[in-house]
Amino acid sequence: MTFSRPLLLRALLALVGSLCLGLLALSGAAQEPYWADLQPRSALVERGGSLWLNCSTNCPRPERGGLETSLRRNGTQRGLRWLARQLVDIREPEAHPICFFRCARRTLQARGTILTYQRPDRVELEPLPAWLPVGDNFTLSCRVPGAGPRSSLSITLLRGAQELSRRRFPGESPRARGAMATYTATARKEDHRANFSCLAELDLRPHGLGLLQNSSTPQELHTFALAPGPPSLKFPRLLEFGREQLVSCEMDKLFPADEAHIQLALGSQMLSPRILLDGDNLRATATLTVKEEEVEDEGDQELTCTVTLGGQNRKAQGNLTVYSFPQPNLTTSEPSVREGTLVNVTCEARAGAQVRLDGAPEPPPGEPAWLTLTASEEDDERVFTCEALLEVKGEILRRNRSLELQVLYGPRLDEAGCPGNWTWLEGMESTLQCWAPGNPAPVVECTRPEGGPAIPLGLPLPISRDHAGTYQCTASNLVGRTTKDVTVVVEYGPVLDQSGCPERRTWLEGTEEVLSCRALGVPRPTVSCTPPGAGARLRVTREHAGTYHCVATSPRGSASTNVSVTVEYAPSFGEAGCPGAWTWVKGSDHRFSCEADGNPEPEVLCARAGNLSREEPLPASGGSPLGHAPAPGLYRCQATNSRGSASKTVTVRAEAPPQMDEASCPSHQTWLEGARAPALTCEAQGNPPPRVQCSREGPQRPEQPSVSRADAGTFHCVATNSHGSDSRMVTIGVEYRPLVAELVAVPPGRVKPGGNFTLTCRAEGSPPAQYSWRTPPGASNIGLSGNNSTLSVAGALGSHGGVYECAATNPHGSHALQITVHVAGPWLWIVVGGVAGGALLLAGLGGLSYYLQSTACKKGEYNVQEAESSGEAVCLNGSGAGAGGGTAGTAGTGAEAEGGGAEVYSIQLTST
């Protein structure tokens, strides 16, 4: 076939134009910004923890991809353009994972940073010394091994809650771990028993992880102050065996004095001192006693005092001399002798001592002294003194012992010691004296041979006429006995006693009585009683009860007495003392009182009429208040005494003040919104029946036919009757069906594939609503919060796009709200560009085909099918195609284009 040159030229020009348009379209698609992304880019993980990394790309069809890291991996999930991998047991301080994809002959990379942190689990404060002198320096050293990163770590040294030092480590490498801090201080008295500790803080708040803290075990510091000199020791220079002596030891300027220890010892014998504490002064006192069996011999003994504080000792010592110097022996041949007996007196002491005896010559040292005499009455109770002298350490010691000689002789009763006649006046206080000399001291007794009351010798005694008479006094001892008569005369005036004039008399109303008295006395007294007429015969009435005064007179004086007359009568009731009608109020202190007039005082008993067993008695006069409501009705009261009885009928009523409880007036009531408004009512118990009124606290609301939320509130209900009131607070709660007030997505708008999104649902309702969700079909890996109010998706896929519905439900109903989630990536625009580019390419291929057909015999034939099978065809994802092109590409449905799930194919031709 032959073509003309102009026609061939036009065909070539058309082919060149088509190829240029196709190349422009392909170059536009090649210049799209392909990238690789790693999420999270920067992460902080606890040492030994785990982390999911999400590696993704926007390359339409990457050749290959992966995640490079030296960290240990546990599981991998992958898709066409993404890869998710879990890293476990992360222990390296710093790691840099690399996400890569091979796309269009280029390598796309994204680098991340993973830092690990370690909690300050070990905070170690170096041990403090057991005791530290005040003024000495000490160092607090704290070590926090392993914690990091060190740049986020701080170490604080504390005294109680007071901060002493804080050390931070800014600018340290992320790989730096563990730290140490020290602080030097001077020991003070205020530091005694103070707690020192170390606080380690790992501040991860800039990374959103909070502040991690740990403290060391507190250590208590003990400081002390101890004067350099010895304590002050005070003790006697000489100490006798078996004798108690006081020793003391005192130390000043001690801190803390109450923790100091002080010891006193004599030789190897530890003493038990009494400790006295006064400020910074410590004093110990002890009673020192040395027994002869505890010490081998007399002589010097060492006394030591030791004060211990803070592991240091201060010691004082001294010597005291122990000696034995018993009392001298003073003896007589007989301690008690009869008059005219020969007596020997001897005085002797321990070896080396000088003795002296009154009335005897002084013997040589070490020799006894003695004296001989004949006993006489004058030697009775004579005292002999024996004195012993001993020199110890240049000091003269003295011991004395005395002895009294007893000389026995018989008694004597003479007028001087025992007068024979005594005259006394009755009513006065007198003493009978009768004394007899003699040894042993005689026993003197005075008795009345004819009988009658005795008079004790030597003791003052009020005298009565019964003491008059003759007494026989006898004095006796071991040596002899003597007797003497003593006469006692007693004078007395008139006497009114119970036998002649009783002070109390009881008469019976209506009988006849006479008031009379008889008095004793010499001469016989005369007796008169007032008021006038008391001695006459009387017809007894109640008015005769009272007190009468009677007087007896004689030349020796006068006497008087009061006579009380009581008139007895049968009981009777009056309305004032025993009301015929009585009301009992429960809970009151009101007592039922029914009293009857009578003498003696009647006993009053009240019981329900017709109840002979008296199972329901009422307390009468003096009774206790009733603890329960008595049965209303008629009660009969009976009054009885020794003179008779009387009865009366009493009507009893029982009433009570108002009382409300949870059963009659519930404190919490619940209404339903929209229901017909109920009436708030409360009932109360009581008699008379109480009147109950309820009022709302706060602003009053107008009455409405149905319940609304504004009806909730507190009401004050008061019950009242004539005996008081009672009140209760009633709380009204209003419940209502739920309403979904808010359903929001974060982030809003479209979600990138592989990204995360959260849906939050908030509903109002009473009681609180329960949440449930309806999700698009096929949506997986959906997480819910504890109360189901929040839905979250990590690594979104196309199947997560669609309509989500949140429903809120409670016992009063339910309500739902919907929201649509779109999952789409940046390749959506590539699809559009690919469609346009495909259209341009198809136009070029059409022109080329026409040219080839027109010039096949001259230029050769190009087979498109061969080009397709030659590997020059490139598969491009529709979501990433550029703009322009012909109609050769095939797009997905609208939903697929929006979701990015369809692919677009095009043919690219290259010339050889």
PDB file of C-alpha atoms in Angstrom, residues 353-469:
ATOM      1  CA  ALA A 353      39.528   0.454 172.575  1.00  0.00           C
ATOM      2  CA  GLN A 354      39.622   2.572 175.757  1.00  0.00           C
ATOM      3  CA  VAL A 355      36.565   2.184 178.106  1.00  0.00           C
ATOM      4  CA  ARG A 356      35.150   4.469 180.808  1.00  0.00           C
ATOM      5  CA  LEU A 357      32.457   3.613 183.434  1.00  0.00           C
ATOM      6  CA  ASP A 358      30.662   6.203 185.585  1.00  0.00           C
ATOM      7  CA  GLY A 359      31.882   5.961 189.224  1.00  0.00           C
ATOM      8  CA  ALA A 360      34.698   3.504 188.402  1.00  0.00           C
ATOM      9  CA  PRO A 361      38.453   4.226 187.895  1.00  0.00           C
ATOM     10  CA  GLU A 362      39.646   4.396 184.241  1.00  0.00           C
ATOM     11  CA  PRO A 363      41.476   1.131 183.267  1.00  0.00           C
ATOM     12  CA  PRO A 364      44.397   0.804 180.838  1.00  0.00           C
ATOM     13  CA  PRO A 365      43.530   0.585 177.071  1.00  0.00           C
ATOM     14  CA  GLY A 366      42.046  -2.795 176.178  1.00  0.00           C
ATOM     15  CA  GLU A 367      41.108  -3.592 179.845  1.00  0.00           C
ATOM     16  CA  PRO A 368      37.482  -3.617 181.230  1.00  0.00           C
ATOM     17  CA  ALA A 369      36.174  -1.249 183.971  1.00  0.00           C
ATOM     18  CA  TRP A 370      34.040  -2.491 186.924  1.00  0.00           C
ATOM     19  CA  LEU A 371      32.096  -1.222 189.973  1.00  0.00           C
ATOM     20  CA  THR A 372      30.534  -2.927 193.136  1.00  0.00           C
ATOM     21  CA  LEU A 373      27.596  -1.517 195.242  1.00  0.00           C
ATOM     22  CA  THR A 374      24.802  -2.564 197.692  1.00  0.00           C
ATOM     23  CA  ALA A 375      21.288  -1.929 196.212  1.00  0.00           C
ATOM     24  CA  SER A 376      18.939   0.462 198.005  1.00  0.00           C
ATOM     25  CA  GLU A 377      15.638   2.192 197.192  1.00  0.00           C
ATOM     26  CA  GLU A 378      17.634   5.240 196.057  1.00  0.00           C
ATOM     27  CA  ASP A 379      19.525   3.065 193.480  1.00  0.00           C
ATOM     28  CA  ASP A 380      16.259   2.138 191.760  1.00  0.00           C
ATOM     29  CA  GLU A 381      16.349   3.366 188.133  1.00  0.00           C
ATOM     30  CA  ARG A 382      19.992   4.395 188.485  1.00  0.00           C
ATOM     31  CA  VAL A 383      21.612   4.655 185.012  1.00  0.00           C
ATOM     32  CA  PHE A 384      25.183   3.399 184.445  1.00  0.00           C
ATOM     33  CA  THR A 385      26.995   4.555 181.233  1.00  0.00           C
ATOM     34  CA  CYS A 386      29.844   2.712 179.527  1.00  0.00           C
ATOM     35  CA  GLU A 387      31.814   4.730 176.918  1.00  0.00           C
ATOM     36  CA  ALA A 388      34.293   3.172 174.401  1.00  0.00           C
ATOM     37  CA  LEU A 389      36.830   5.196 172.324  1.00  0.00           C
ATOM     38  CA  LEU A 390      38.676   3.955 169.189  1.00  0.00           C
ATOM     39  CA  GLU A 391      41.073   5.772 166.821  1.00  0.00           C
ATOM     40  CA  VAL A 392      40.633   5.030 163.067  1.00  0.00           C
ATOM     41  CA  LYS A 393      42.711   6.922 160.447  1.00  0.00           C
ATOM     42  CA  GLY A 394      43.446   9.675 162.976  1.00  0.00           C
ATOM     43  CA  GLU A 395      39.771  10.126 163.886  1.00  0.00           C
ATOM     44  CA  ILE A 396      38.482   9.333 167.435  1.00  0.00           C
ATOM     45  CA  LEU A 397      35.250   7.303 167.315  1.00  0.00           C
ATOM     46  CA  ARG A 398      32.974   6.950 170.340  1.00  0.00           C
ATOM     47  CA  ARG A 399      30.400   4.374 171.333  1.00  0.00           C
ATOM     48  CA  ASN A 400      28.144   4.533 174.406  1.00  0.00           C
ATOM     49  CA  ARG A 401      25.893   2.031 176.117  1.00  0.00           C
ATOM     50  CA  SER A 402      23.719   2.671 179.148  1.00  0.00           C
ATOM     51  CA  LEU A 403      22.040   0.329 181.640  1.00  0.00           C
ATOM     52  CA  GLU A 404      19.403   1.039 184.243  1.00  0.00           C
ATOM     53  CA  LEU A 405      19.479  -0.837 187.558  1.00  0.00           C
ATOM     54  CA  GLN A 406      16.145  -2.048 188.888  1.00  0.00           C
ATOM     55  CA  VAL A 407      15.813  -2.289 192.716  1.00  0.00           C
ATOM     56  CA  LEU A 408      12.661  -4.095 193.929  1.00  0.00           C
ATOM     57  CA  TYR A 409      10.697  -2.912 197.040  1.00  0.00           C
ATOM     58  CA  GLY A 410       7.110  -3.197 198.369  1.00  0.00           C
ATOM     59  CA  PRO A 411       4.163  -0.670 197.909  1.00  0.00           C
ATOM     60  CA  ARG A 412       2.834   1.998 200.346  1.00  0.00           C
ATOM     61  CA  LEU A 413      -0.621   3.751 200.438  1.00  0.00           C
ATOM     62  CA  ASP A 414      -0.405   7.052 202.286  1.00  0.00           C
ATOM     63  CA  GLU A 415      -2.694  10.097 202.456  1.00  0.00           C
ATOM     64  CA  ALA A 416      -0.522  12.093 200.128  1.00  0.00           C
ATOM     65  CA  GLY A 417      -0.819   9.586 197.279  1.00  0.00           C
ATOM     66  CA  CYS A 418      -4.296   8.203 198.085  1.00  0.00           C
ATOM     67  CA  PRO A 419      -6.707  10.542 200.104  1.00  0.00           C
ATOM     68  CA  GLY A 420      -9.412   8.715 202.096  1.00  0.00           C
ATOM     69  CA  ASN A 421     -12.381  11.155 201.502  1.00  0.00           C
ATOM     70  CA  TRP A 422     -13.752  12.696 198.274  1.00  0.00           C
ATOM     71  CA  THR A 423     -16.803  15.042 197.796  1.00  0.00           C
ATOM     72  CA  TRP A 424     -18.048  15.689 194.243  1.00  0.00           C
ATOM     73  CA  LEU A 425     -20.955  17.467 192.588  1.00  0.00           C
ATOM     74  CA  GLU A 426     -22.948  15.437 190.081  1.00  0.00           C
ATOM     75  CA  GLY A 427     -22.437  16.535 186.505  1.00  0.00           C
ATOM     76  CA  MET A 428     -18.948  17.869 187.034  1.00  0.00           C
ATOM     77  CA  GLU A 429     -15.822  16.117 185.739  1.00  0.00           C
ATOM     78  CA  SER A 430     -13.660  14.687 188.532  1.00  0.00           C
ATOM     79  CA  THR A 431     -10.691  12.311 188.807  1.00  0.00           C
ATOM     80  CA  LEU A 432     -10.119   9.708 191.544  1.00  0.00           C
ATOM     81  CA  GLN A 433      -6.402   9.628 192.419  1.00  0.00           C
ATOM     82  CA  CYS A 434      -4.786   6.752 194.368  1.00  0.00           C
ATOM     83  CA  TRP A 435      -1.057   6.197 193.782  1.00  0.00           C
ATOM     84  CA  ALA A 436       1.407   3.943 195.661  1.00  0.00           C
ATOM     85  CA  PRO A 437       5.227   3.956 195.365  1.00  0.00           C
ATOM     86  CA  GLY A 438       7.020   0.586 194.856  1.00  0.00           C
ATOM     87  CA  ASN A 439       9.135  -1.462 192.400  1.00  0.00           C
ATOM     88  CA  PRO A 440       7.935  -3.077 190.354  1.00  0.00           C
ATOM     89  CA  ALA A 441       5.253  -0.417 190.005  1.00  0.00           C
ATOM     90  CA  PRO A 442       2.320  -1.572 192.115  1.00  0.00           C
ATOM     91  CA  VAL A 443      -1.069  -2.287 190.598  1.00  0.00           C
ATOM     92  CA  VAL A 444      -3.709  -0.116 192.332  1.00  0.00           C
ATOM     93  CA  GLU A 445      -7.421  -1.036 192.087  1.00  0.00           C
ATOM     94  CA  CYS A 446     -10.450   0.517 193.788  1.00  0.00           C
ATOM     95  CA  THR A 447     -13.677  -1.524 193.997  1.00  0.00           C
ATOM     96  CA  ARG A 448     -17.097  -1.155 195.730  1.00  0.00           C
ATOM     97  CA  PRO A 449     -17.734  -4.118 198.001  1.00  0.00           C
ATOM     98  CA  GLU A 450     -21.501  -3.360 197.998  1.00  0.00           C
ATOM     99  CA  GLY A 451     -21.595  -3.197 194.137  1.00  0.00           C
ATOM    100  CA  GLY A 452     -22.324  -0.340 191.717  1.00  0.00           C
ATOM    101  CA  PRO A 453     -20.344   1.464 188.979  1.00  0.00           C
ATOM    102  CA  ALA A 454     -16.573   1.656 189.483  1.00  0.00           C
ATOM    103  CA  ILE A 455     -14.464   4.780 189.080  1.00  0.00           C
ATOM    104  CA  PRO A 456     -11.324   4.288 186.919  1.00  0.00           C
ATOM    105  CA  LEU A 457      -8.209   5.642 188.652  1.00  0.00           C
ATOM    106  CA  GLY A 458      -6.475   8.640 187.133  1.00  0.00           C
ATOM    107  CA  LEU A 459      -9.045   9.267 184.386  1.00  0.00           C
ATOM    108  CA  PRO A 460     -11.378  12.311 184.251  1.00  0.00           C
ATOM    109  CA  LEU A 461     -14.989  11.194 184.563  1.00  0.00           C
ATOM    110  CA  PRO A 462     -18.350  13.025 184.576  1.00  0.00           C
ATOM    111  CA  ILE A 463     -19.767  12.225 188.019  1.00  0.00           C
ATOM    112  CA  SER A 464     -23.295  10.981 188.664  1.00  0.00           C
ATOM    113  CA  ARG A 465     -25.067  10.117 191.874  1.00  0.00           C
ATOM    114  CA  ASP A 466     -24.437   6.406 191.179  1.00  0.00           C
ATOM    115  CA  HIS A 467     -20.729   6.925 191.901  1.00  0.00           C
ATOM    116  CA  ALA A 468     -21.364   7.765 195.592  1.00  0.00           C
ATOM    117  CA  GLY A 469     -20.206   5.107 198.112  1.00  0.00           C
TER     118      GLY A 469
END
